[in-house]
Amino acid sequence: MSDRPLAIDLHAHILPRNWPDLRQKYGYGGFVQLEHDKETGEANMTVDGKFFRAVQRNVYDPEARIADCDRDGIDVQVLSTVPIMFSYWAQPKDGLDLAQYLNDNIAQTVAEYPRRFVGLGTLPMQAPELAAAELRRCVQDLGLCGVEIGTHIDMPDGSKVNLDDRSFDVLWAEAERLGAAIFVHPWDMMGKKHMEKYWLPWLVSMPAETSLAICSLIFGGVFERFPKLKFAFAHCGGSFCATVGRVEHGWRCRPDLCAIDNKRNPKEYLGHFWLDSLVHDTKMLEVVTDMVGTDKVCLGTDYPFPLGDVHPFFKPGDHIREGAFTEQQKKQMLGLNAKELLGLEGDSWGRE
């Protein structure tokens, strides 16, 4: 390994190469399938036969992603599923079955390449008791570091539930007990029916979804009830840091609406949770670290998707390396903070 600082990518998505026909297996549709082009190695993600997204070999081939990591200077990727696979709207037993399939695949990939990958599982969040049990299996049996969850939960009955809902307390309690990391990633973006042009759901709604999750956890008192819970949020916290002044003002001027479940100032939670570095702008990264601290930001790229800090648009970590940070702060953000968040020990990480 070179003398450069350890680089751990907290935000990297993976899929299995193949999985069963879920419509046939569960008896209803809405699930994602992967249709491979054997000549190119590319594949199409489809939902009930309708095209969703094209993906390259590196989304399912560990050797291809390791080659990309070597090119980009990434020592370790933290693997998590692609959020469309969450399938929270599915029946709980089916959601659990799919989560276990995905989690077993991630655990197998980590076991095959233990120096290059660590893993985060996925959970059937539509059934919190099942989610808590699967979290326990992920950590204790599969050796994963935690889980990735969505910014809200689309329930099987069509309702949408935010993360402050008390039904999730059983999961938060188990995560706190296990010391498991919870990486929150936006999905099923709000208002997308009114944003059909210009890729606006990904540009506008995704950041808002992450702020929704953070505000729900703050105002709902989750951080108060579970003070040792380790939350991290994708896309540098979305729009939260840019709007936290407005959030605080709302708490001050309308406590009858905002402070009904938690009396503490929302700004007091800055630095309580982790963020990835995926803000796409060096100056904005400096602003965010001034607010939350350089000890609470971890390198994250959104690999292998083009809206991330990925080749050929960026070299992962450049915004950290180019920012007005000390060398020790850069080391923290590039890798050491992720080690703390995920409970990674030792120095045997990355290439031989």
XYZ file of C-alpha atoms in Angstrom:
352
model
C 0.000 0.000 0.000
C 1.241 3.498 -0.814
C 1.946 6.301 1.651
C -1.200 8.160 0.658
C -4.002 8.345 3.243
C -6.419 5.448 3.514
C -9.493 6.101 1.323
C -12.795 4.462 2.313
C -15.835 5.161 0.137
C -18.884 5.124 2.423
C -21.358 5.430 -0.447
C -21.031 2.711 -3.095
C -23.906 0.691 -4.540
C -23.922 -2.929 -5.662
C -26.360 -5.471 -7.085
C -26.161 -9.240 -7.376
C -25.320 -10.513 -10.844
C -28.670 -12.335 -10.907
C -31.695 -12.887 -8.712
C -34.960 -14.837 -9.047
C -37.966 -13.620 -11.032
C -39.601 -11.821 -8.120
C -42.972 -11.367 -9.812
C -43.162 -15.113 -10.304
C -41.812 -15.871 -6.838
C -44.081 -13.527 -4.862
C -47.134 -13.525 -7.100
C -47.339 -9.798 -7.854
C -45.366 -7.144 -9.682
C -43.491 -3.936 -8.982
C -40.074 -5.500 -8.432
C -36.839 -4.808 -10.275
C -35.233 -7.343 -12.581
C -31.839 -7.251 -14.276
C -31.740 -8.083 -17.979
C -28.198 -8.793 -19.178
C -26.629 -8.145 -22.567
C -24.182 -11.034 -22.801
C -22.115 -9.350 -25.524
C -21.483 -6.005 -23.799
C -21.719 -6.986 -20.138
C -24.195 -4.145 -19.623
C -27.644 -4.740 -18.162
C -31.000 -3.006 -17.981
C -32.860 -2.631 -14.722
C -36.557 -3.081 -15.490
C -39.771 -2.959 -13.462
C -42.547 -5.147 -14.859
C -40.824 -5.012 -18.212
C -40.468 -1.211 -18.240
C -36.979 0.252 -18.510
C -35.677 1.973 -15.369
C -31.911 2.336 -15.752
C -28.984 0.902 -17.683
C -26.037 -0.261 -15.606
C -22.502 -1.296 -16.453
C -20.727 -4.482 -15.446
C -19.192 -2.719 -12.438
C -22.534 -2.595 -10.629
C -22.510 -6.395 -10.181
C -18.943 -7.548 -10.962
C -16.558 -7.220 -7.967
C -13.448 -7.522 -10.144
C -14.614 -4.665 -12.373
C -15.243 -2.406 -9.391
C -11.899 -3.275 -7.813
C -10.219 -2.217 -11.064
C -12.113 1.094 -10.869
C -11.102 1.512 -7.222
C -7.452 0.959 -8.120
C -7.734 3.556 -10.871
C -9.427 6.077 -8.562
C -7.363 5.561 -5.411
C -10.123 3.936 -3.336
C -8.837 1.355 -0.871
C -12.167 0.158 0.531
C -15.759 0.423 -0.653
C -18.689 0.215 1.756
C -21.224 -1.768 -0.258
C -24.964 -1.086 -0.107
C -27.824 -1.983 -2.391
C -29.350 0.326 -5.006
C -32.261 2.069 -3.211
C -34.919 0.994 -5.737
C -34.347 -2.493 -4.337
C -35.694 -1.458 -0.889
C -39.219 -2.562 -1.913
C -40.799 -1.329 1.318
C -44.213 -1.397 -0.381
C -44.040 -5.205 -0.659
C -45.684 -7.607 1.755
C -43.488 -7.951 4.855
C -42.555 -11.625 4.354
C -41.536 -10.882 0.776
C -39.618 -7.775 1.792
C -37.719 -9.849 4.337
C -36.992 -12.593 1.817
C -35.624 -10.094 -0.717
C -33.574 -8.271 1.936
C -32.011 -11.548 3.038
C -31.108 -12.436 -0.547
C -29.430 -9.055 -1.076
C -27.694 -9.157 2.295
C -26.343 -12.650 1.732
C -24.937 -11.513 -1.616
C -23.194 -8.491 -0.082
C -21.793 -10.639 2.728
C -20.467 -13.156 0.190
C -18.772 -10.390 -1.803
C -17.167 -8.999 1.356
C -15.974 -12.477 2.352
C -14.354 -12.977 -1.058
C -12.539 -9.611 -0.953
C -12.189 -8.766 2.757
C -9.462 -6.136 2.282
C -11.417 -4.171 -0.323
C -15.068 -4.303 0.762
C -17.196 -3.971 3.866
C -20.962 -4.169 3.776
C -24.228 -2.530 4.787
C -27.414 -4.572 4.628
C -30.962 -3.632 3.720
C -34.064 -4.180 5.862
C -37.818 -4.786 5.515
C -38.628 -1.422 7.087
C -42.351 -1.967 6.494
C -42.206 -4.431 9.396
C -40.014 -2.982 12.184
C -39.874 -6.184 14.246
C -38.661 -8.125 11.198
C -36.261 -5.289 10.405
C -34.740 -5.476 13.881
C -34.285 -9.237 13.565
C -32.671 -8.899 10.123
C -30.367 -6.164 11.411
C -29.261 -8.555 14.134
C -28.585 -11.259 11.531
C -26.672 -8.792 9.345
C -24.326 -7.797 12.148
C -23.982 -10.963 14.198
C -24.193 -13.668 11.521
C -23.102 -11.965 8.291
C -20.484 -9.616 9.752
C -21.902 -6.491 8.116
C -21.216 -3.091 9.693
C -24.797 -1.873 9.669
C -27.557 -1.127 7.186
C -28.741 1.302 4.551
C -32.342 2.555 4.843
C -34.535 5.006 2.963
C -35.462 8.546 3.949
C -39.086 7.506 4.423
C -40.990 4.245 4.214
C -43.670 3.478 1.601
C -45.885 0.994 3.399
C -47.785 -1.888 1.761
C -51.101 -0.096 2.410
C -49.964 2.897 0.334
C -49.195 5.207 3.265
C -45.863 6.949 3.742
C -44.180 6.901 7.140
C -41.307 9.139 8.252
C -38.418 7.970 10.391
C -39.740 9.593 13.578
C -42.582 7.045 13.767
C -42.438 5.306 17.137
C -42.907 1.904 15.513
C -39.229 2.105 14.515
C -38.034 2.414 18.117
C -37.559 -1.356 18.283
C -35.110 -1.066 15.365
C -33.285 1.976 16.738
C -32.879 0.230 20.096
C -31.381 -2.852 18.463
C -29.051 -0.770 16.264
C -27.841 1.147 19.312
C -27.289 -2.087 21.242
C -25.325 -3.632 18.374
C -23.333 -0.487 17.610
C -24.532 -0.758 14.004
C -24.231 2.132 11.568
C -27.380 3.323 9.776
C -26.750 4.956 6.399
C -29.804 6.922 5.227
C -30.234 7.276 1.474
C -33.035 9.099 -0.402
C -35.421 7.173 -2.612
C -38.938 7.478 -4.082
C -38.453 11.237 -4.181
C -41.177 13.623 -3.080
C -43.004 15.626 -5.739
C -41.602 13.620 -8.653
C -44.934 13.621 -10.499
C -44.569 17.383 -10.862
C -40.924 17.210 -11.966
C -40.950 15.253 -15.195
C -38.361 17.434 -16.942
C -34.700 18.275 -16.377
C -33.947 15.315 -14.048
C -35.425 17.450 -11.246
C -36.331 14.593 -8.877
C -32.622 13.759 -8.607
C -31.516 17.400 -8.414
C -34.241 18.904 -6.187
C -36.175 16.152 -4.434
C -33.258 13.934 -3.421
C -31.623 16.660 -1.300
C -35.023 17.519 0.190
C -35.666 13.863 1.059
C -32.496 13.712 3.120
C -33.407 16.897 4.946
C -36.842 15.388 5.605
C -35.193 12.386 7.240
C -32.864 14.469 9.412
C -35.625 16.853 10.507
C -37.952 13.944 11.295
C -35.332 12.318 13.491
C -34.563 15.609 15.262
C -38.106 16.855 15.827
C -39.298 13.321 16.650
C -36.761 13.028 19.459
C -35.045 9.921 18.067
C -31.573 11.281 18.800
C -32.716 12.023 22.361
C -34.166 8.559 22.980
C -31.180 6.795 21.385
C -28.170 9.070 21.932
C -25.576 6.442 20.936
C -27.245 5.561 17.643
C -24.853 6.013 14.702
C -26.626 7.688 11.786
C -24.962 8.787 8.550
C -26.679 10.599 5.693
C -26.014 10.482 1.965
C -25.270 13.441 -0.311
C -23.694 15.467 2.507
C -27.029 15.687 4.283
C -28.895 16.923 1.217
C -30.375 20.372 1.729
C -30.299 20.196 5.534
C -27.132 22.183 6.214
C -28.109 24.902 3.758
C -31.530 25.322 5.400
C -30.817 24.578 9.065
C -31.107 28.289 9.868
C -34.667 28.232 8.555
C -35.331 25.012 10.480
C -34.065 26.630 13.678
C -36.150 29.765 13.081
C -39.257 27.634 12.631
C -38.489 25.930 15.939
C -38.130 29.350 17.608
C -41.143 31.113 16.134
C -43.612 28.200 16.061
C -42.730 25.838 18.898
C -46.397 24.852 18.963
C -45.798 23.148 15.597
C -42.109 22.224 15.656
C -41.207 21.538 19.296
C -44.092 19.286 20.250
C -41.970 16.126 20.613
C -38.497 17.546 21.258
C -37.691 20.855 22.922
C -34.022 21.072 21.908
C -32.762 23.517 19.295
C -32.225 21.638 15.991
C -28.817 23.268 15.565
C -27.592 21.443 18.667
C -27.579 18.229 16.631
C -25.026 19.469 14.121
C -22.071 17.157 14.686
C -24.246 14.479 16.284
C -24.402 12.412 13.085
C -22.161 11.703 10.104
C -22.477 12.910 6.507
C -20.812 11.678 3.369
C -18.770 14.204 1.375
C -20.923 14.097 -1.760
C -21.746 17.781 -2.211
C -19.920 18.252 -5.550
C -18.335 21.555 -4.571
C -15.190 22.258 -2.559
C -16.411 25.531 -1.052
C -19.700 23.984 0.039
C -17.816 21.094 1.627
C -15.828 23.645 3.633
C -19.080 25.287 4.753
C -20.578 21.971 5.810
C -17.486 20.934 7.755
C -17.537 24.283 9.555
C -21.048 23.348 10.717
C -20.684 19.669 11.609
C -16.924 19.270 12.070
C -14.349 17.524 9.912
C -14.654 14.507 12.216
C -18.213 13.883 11.009
C -17.701 13.826 7.224
C -16.722 10.646 5.345
C -15.684 10.251 1.740
C -18.676 9.152 -0.351
C -18.958 8.860 -4.132
C -22.320 7.245 -5.071
C -20.337 4.780 -7.198
C -21.007 3.675 -9.896
C -23.667 6.201 -10.922
C -22.971 9.370 -12.937
C -24.425 11.842 -10.423
C -21.704 10.811 -7.992
C -18.104 11.926 -7.632
C -16.983 9.302 -10.112
C -14.802 8.912 -13.198
C -14.656 10.658 -15.644
C -16.301 13.696 -14.029
C -14.357 13.713 -10.764
C -11.632 11.804 -9.031
C -13.037 10.601 -5.698
C -11.827 12.704 -2.794
C -10.626 15.705 -4.827
C -12.978 18.107 -3.015
C -11.463 16.942 0.268
C -7.882 17.147 -1.004
C -8.444 20.599 -2.550
C -10.250 22.103 0.436
C -8.820 24.378 3.109
C -8.206 21.522 5.528
C -5.167 20.346 7.459
C -3.497 17.120 6.404
C -4.903 15.395 9.481
C -8.426 16.624 8.680
C -8.064 15.278 5.129
C -6.980 11.904 6.509
C -10.014 11.897 8.769
C -12.478 12.597 5.984
C -10.834 10.301 3.440
C -10.866 7.251 5.677
C -10.451 7.534 9.435
C -13.950 8.871 10.111
C -15.487 5.947 8.231
C -13.409 3.531 10.305
C -14.858 5.089 13.455
C -18.422 5.110 12.148
C -18.276 1.491 10.992
C -16.189 0.134 13.859
C -13.365 -1.012 11.578
C -10.201 -2.021 13.377
C -6.630 -2.616 12.310
C -4.678 -1.469 9.288
C -5.066 -4.404 6.896
C -7.230 -2.552 4.382
C -6.821 -1.925 0.684
C -4.403 -3.415 -1.800
C -1.607 -5.718 -0.693
